[in-house]
Amino acid sequence: MNSVNNAGSSYGMEALSAKMAKNQQEIQGQQSLKLLDSAATSTQQIQSSAPAVGNIGQNINIKV
């Protein structure tokens, strides 16, 4: 009977562990989406506030 209790307890712990891992992945996914959204917003603000003028920065001189 003891082995049945141990098996049930083990199954319960595995289920709890899987649920916790899933919750953690969902939280990380939400944080990643927020980070990407804020980066896109920052990029749009930079591009709109300082438009490129002429060809400054488009030519790179490389000497080997």
mmCIF file of N, CA and C in Angstrom:
data_model
loop_
_atom_site.group_PDB
_atom_site.id
_atom_site.type_symbol
_atom_site.label_atom_id
_atom_site.label_comp_id
_atom_site.label_asym_id
_atom_site.label_seq_id
_atom_site.Cartn_x
_atom_site.Cartn_y
_atom_site.Cartn_z
ATOM 1 N N MET A 1 0.820 -1.191 0.000
ATOM 2 C CA MET A 1 0.000 0.000 0.000
ATOM 3 C C MET A 1 0.867 1.259 0.000
ATOM 4 N N ASN A 2 2.009 1.157 0.619
ATOM 5 C CA ASN A 2 2.905 2.291 0.692
ATOM 6 C C ASN A 2 3.397 2.702 -0.692
ATOM 7 N N SER A 3 3.648 1.731 -1.558
ATOM 8 C CA SER A 3 4.121 2.046 -2.904
ATOM 9 C C SER A 3 3.042 2.756 -3.710
ATOM 10 N N VAL A 4 1.767 2.458 -3.435
ATOM 11 C CA VAL A 4 0.666 3.141 -4.130
ATOM 12 C C VAL A 4 0.623 4.599 -3.718
ATOM 13 N N ASN A 5 0.807 4.863 -2.440
ATOM 14 C CA ASN A 5 0.816 6.250 -1.949
ATOM 15 C C ASN A 5 2.000 7.015 -2.531
ATOM 16 N N ASN A 6 3.147 6.360 -2.596
ATOM 17 C CA ASN A 6 4.337 7.009 -3.163
ATOM 18 C C ASN A 6 4.131 7.325 -4.647
ATOM 19 N N ALA A 7 3.507 6.415 -5.378
ATOM 20 C CA ALA A 7 3.267 6.641 -6.805
ATOM 21 C C ALA A 7 2.296 7.797 -6.996
ATOM 22 N N GLY A 8 1.249 7.847 -6.181
ATOM 23 C CA GLY A 8 0.281 8.945 -6.274
ATOM 24 C C GLY A 8 0.907 10.270 -5.921
ATOM 25 N N SER A 9 1.746 10.280 -4.913
ATOM 26 C CA SER A 9 2.433 11.500 -4.499
ATOM 27 C C SER A 9 3.396 11.967 -5.590
ATOM 28 N N SER A 10 4.097 10.999 -6.189
ATOM 29 C CA SER A 10 5.034 11.325 -7.261
ATOM 30 C C SER A 10 4.306 11.925 -8.459
ATOM 31 N N TYR A 11 3.154 11.345 -8.797
ATOM 32 C CA TYR A 11 2.365 11.864 -9.921
ATOM 33 C C TYR A 11 1.880 13.278 -9.628
ATOM 34 N N GLY A 12 1.458 13.499 -8.397
ATOM 35 C CA GLY A 12 0.994 14.833 -8.012
ATOM 36 C C GLY A 12 2.096 15.870 -8.106
ATOM 37 N N MET A 13 3.286 15.490 -7.675
ATOM 38 C CA MET A 13 4.423 16.418 -7.747
ATOM 39 C C MET A 13 4.806 16.707 -9.193
ATOM 40 N N GLU A 14 4.731 15.697 -10.051
ATOM 41 C CA GLU A 14 5.048 15.904 -11.468
ATOM 42 C C GLU A 14 4.028 16.838 -12.110
ATOM 43 N N ALA A 15 2.765 16.659 -11.774
ATOM 44 C CA ALA A 15 1.724 17.519 -12.336
ATOM 45 C C ALA A 15 1.905 18.950 -11.869
ATOM 46 N N LEU A 16 2.209 19.126 -10.589
ATOM 47 C CA LEU A 16 2.447 20.459 -10.050
ATOM 48 C C LEU A 16 3.653 21.110 -10.716
ATOM 49 N N SER A 17 4.707 20.336 -10.895
ATOM 50 C CA SER A 17 5.915 20.845 -11.537
ATOM 51 C C SER A 17 5.643 21.266 -12.984
ATOM 52 N N ALA A 18 4.867 20.473 -13.690
ATOM 53 C CA ALA A 18 4.539 20.809 -15.081
ATOM 54 C C ALA A 18 3.702 22.077 -15.151
ATOM 55 N N LYS A 19 2.760 22.238 -14.238
ATOM 56 C CA LYS A 19 1.920 23.436 -14.217
ATOM 57 C C LYS A 19 2.755 24.673 -13.910
ATOM 58 N N MET A 20 3.664 24.552 -12.960
ATOM 59 C CA MET A 20 4.525 25.680 -12.608
ATOM 60 C C MET A 20 5.431 26.058 -13.783
ATOM 61 N N ALA A 21 5.953 25.063 -14.496
ATOM 62 C CA ALA A 21 6.800 25.330 -15.654
ATOM 63 C C ALA A 21 6.006 26.030 -16.754
ATOM 64 N N LYS A 22 4.767 25.595 -16.962
ATOM 65 C CA LYS A 22 3.917 26.218 -17.973
ATOM 66 C C LYS A 22 3.626 27.668 -17.601
ATOM 67 N N ASN A 23 3.309 27.919 -16.345
ATOM 68 C CA ASN A 23 3.044 29.291 -15.900
ATOM 69 C C ASN A 23 4.269 30.166 -16.087
ATOM 70 N N GLN A 24 5.442 29.645 -15.777
ATOM 71 C CA GLN A 24 6.678 30.410 -15.939
ATOM 72 C C GLN A 24 6.927 30.734 -17.411
ATOM 73 N N GLN A 25 6.673 29.779 -18.297
ATOM 74 C CA GLN A 25 6.857 30.028 -19.731
ATOM 75 C C GLN A 25 5.887 31.089 -20.231
ATOM 76 N N GLU A 26 4.665 31.071 -19.740
ATOM 77 C CA GLU A 26 3.685 32.078 -20.147
ATOM 78 C C GLU A 26 4.112 33.464 -19.679
ATOM 79 N N ILE A 27 4.609 33.560 -18.456
ATOM 80 C CA ILE A 27 5.082 34.849 -17.939
ATOM 81 C C ILE A 27 6.264 35.351 -18.761
ATOM 82 N N GLN A 28 7.197 34.463 -19.075
ATOM 83 C CA GLN A 28 8.353 34.865 -19.877
ATOM 84 C C GLN A 28 7.923 35.302 -21.276
ATOM 85 N N GLY A 29 6.943 34.633 -21.841
ATOM 86 C CA GLY A 29 6.437 35.017 -23.152
ATOM 87 C C GLY A 29 5.807 36.399 -23.129
ATOM 88 N N GLN A 30 5.028 36.679 -22.087
ATOM 89 C CA GLN A 30 4.412 38.002 -21.958
ATOM 90 C C GLN A 30 5.472 39.080 -21.791
ATOM 91 N N GLN A 31 6.507 38.797 -20.996
ATOM 92 C CA GLN A 31 7.588 39.761 -20.807
ATOM 93 C C GLN A 31 8.336 39.999 -22.114
ATOM 94 N N SER A 32 8.551 38.955 -22.886
ATOM 95 C CA SER A 32 9.239 39.092 -24.170
ATOM 96 C C SER A 32 8.429 39.955 -25.128
ATOM 97 N N LEU A 33 7.117 39.736 -25.166
ATOM 98 C CA LEU A 33 6.270 40.542 -26.037
ATOM 99 C C LEU A 33 6.274 42.006 -25.619
ATOM 100 N N LYS A 34 6.262 42.274 -24.318
ATOM 101 C CA LYS A 34 6.324 43.657 -23.834
ATOM 102 C C LYS A 34 7.651 44.300 -24.216
ATOM 103 N N LEU A 35 8.738 43.539 -24.090
ATOM 104 C CA LEU A 35 10.060 44.054 -24.442
ATOM 105 C C LEU A 35 10.136 44.381 -25.934
ATOM 106 N N LEU A 36 9.630 43.484 -26.769
ATOM 107 C CA LEU A 36 9.627 43.735 -28.215
ATOM 108 C C LEU A 36 8.774 44.946 -28.563
ATOM 109 N N ASP A 37 7.641 45.087 -27.904
ATOM 110 C CA ASP A 37 6.759 46.222 -28.166
ATOM 111 C C ASP A 37 7.433 47.534 -27.772
ATOM 112 N N SER A 38 8.095 47.551 -26.626
ATOM 113 C CA SER A 38 8.766 48.776 -26.202
ATOM 114 C C SER A 38 9.951 49.104 -27.110
ATOM 115 N N ALA A 39 10.641 48.084 -27.595
ATOM 116 C CA ALA A 39 11.757 48.328 -28.514
ATOM 117 C C ALA A 39 11.254 48.893 -29.832
ATOM 118 N N ALA A 40 10.134 48.384 -30.313
ATOM 119 C CA ALA A 40 9.560 48.891 -31.565
ATOM 120 C C ALA A 40 9.110 50.334 -31.395
ATOM 121 N N THR A 41 8.515 50.648 -30.246
ATOM 122 C CA THR A 41 8.074 52.018 -29.980
ATOM 123 C C THR A 41 9.265 52.957 -29.917
ATOM 124 N N SER A 42 10.335 52.546 -29.242
ATOM 125 C CA SER A 42 11.535 53.370 -29.134
ATOM 126 C C SER A 42 12.144 53.621 -30.506
ATOM 127 N N THR A 43 12.193 52.596 -31.336
ATOM 128 C CA THR A 43 12.754 52.732 -32.675
ATOM 129 C C THR A 43 11.937 53.703 -33.505
ATOM 130 N N GLN A 44 10.628 53.629 -33.409
ATOM 131 C CA GLN A 44 9.757 54.538 -34.156
ATOM 132 C C GLN A 44 9.953 55.972 -33.692
ATOM 133 N N GLN A 45 10.124 56.190 -32.394
ATOM 134 C CA GLN A 45 10.337 57.530 -31.873
ATOM 135 C C GLN A 45 11.665 58.096 -32.352
ATOM 136 N N ILE A 46 12.690 57.277 -32.370
ATOM 137 C CA ILE A 46 14.006 57.731 -32.825
ATOM 138 C C ILE A 46 13.957 58.088 -34.302
ATOM 139 N N GLN A 47 13.325 57.248 -35.104
ATOM 140 C CA GLN A 47 13.254 57.504 -36.539
ATOM 141 C C GLN A 47 12.437 58.749 -36.850
ATOM 142 N N SER A 48 11.385 58.991 -36.107
ATOM 143 C CA SER A 48 10.545 60.150 -36.387
ATOM 144 C C SER A 48 11.175 61.444 -35.885
ATOM 145 N N SER A 49 11.979 61.382 -34.829
ATOM 146 C CA SER A 49 12.558 62.594 -34.267
ATOM 147 C C SER A 49 13.840 63.019 -34.983
ATOM 148 N N ALA A 50 14.549 62.113 -35.611
ATOM 149 C CA ALA A 50 15.810 62.450 -36.265
ATOM 150 C C ALA A 50 15.873 61.798 -37.648
ATOM 151 N N PRO A 51 15.159 62.378 -38.607
ATOM 152 C CA PRO A 51 15.210 61.796 -39.948
ATOM 153 C C PRO A 51 16.601 61.985 -40.571
ATOM 154 N N ALA A 52 16.984 61.045 -41.384
ATOM 155 C CA ALA A 52 18.285 61.115 -42.055
ATOM 156 C C ALA A 52 18.279 62.232 -43.086
ATOM 157 N N VAL A 53 19.375 62.980 -43.123
ATOM 158 C CA VAL A 53 19.501 64.091 -44.072
ATOM 159 C C VAL A 53 20.650 63.763 -45.013
ATOM 160 N N GLY A 54 20.362 63.769 -46.299
ATOM 161 C CA GLY A 54 21.399 63.502 -47.282
ATOM 162 C C GLY A 54 21.918 62.082 -47.193
ATOM 163 N N ASN A 55 23.229 61.952 -47.411
ATOM 164 C CA ASN A 55 23.825 60.616 -47.390
ATOM 165 C C ASN A 55 24.836 60.473 -46.256
ATOM 166 N N ILE A 56 24.643 61.240 -45.186
ATOM 167 C CA ILE A 56 25.564 61.161 -44.051
ATOM 168 C C ILE A 56 25.460 59.777 -43.408
ATOM 169 N N GLY A 57 26.570 59.142 -43.236
ATOM 170 C CA GLY A 57 26.619 57.830 -42.607
ATOM 171 C C GLY A 57 26.368 56.670 -43.529
ATOM 172 N N GLN A 58 26.133 56.956 -44.795
ATOM 173 C CA GLN A 58 25.854 55.878 -45.732
ATOM 174 C C GLN A 58 27.120 55.346 -46.385
ATOM 175 N N ASN A 59 28.186 56.116 -46.377
ATOM 176 C CA ASN A 59 29.446 55.692 -46.981
ATOM 177 C C ASN A 59 30.431 55.357 -45.881
ATOM 178 N N ILE A 60 31.064 54.213 -46.013
ATOM 179 C CA ILE A 60 32.047 53.772 -45.042
ATOM 180 C C ILE A 60 33.363 53.534 -45.771
ATOM 181 N N ASN A 61 34.389 54.237 -45.347
ATOM 182 C CA ASN A 61 35.712 54.054 -45.937
ATOM 183 C C ASN A 61 36.456 52.989 -45.159
ATOM 184 N N ILE A 62 36.872 51.940 -45.856
ATOM 185 C CA ILE A 62 37.606 50.856 -45.224
ATOM 186 C C ILE A 62 38.965 50.737 -45.910
ATOM 187 N N LYS A 63 40.012 50.836 -45.124
ATOM 188 C CA LYS A 63 41.373 50.666 -45.654
ATOM 189 C C LYS A 63 41.956 49.423 -45.046
ATOM 190 N N VAL A 64 42.520 48.579 -45.905
ATOM 191 C CA VAL A 64 43.090 47.321 -45.417
ATOM 192 C C VAL A 64 44.592 47.396 -45.496
#
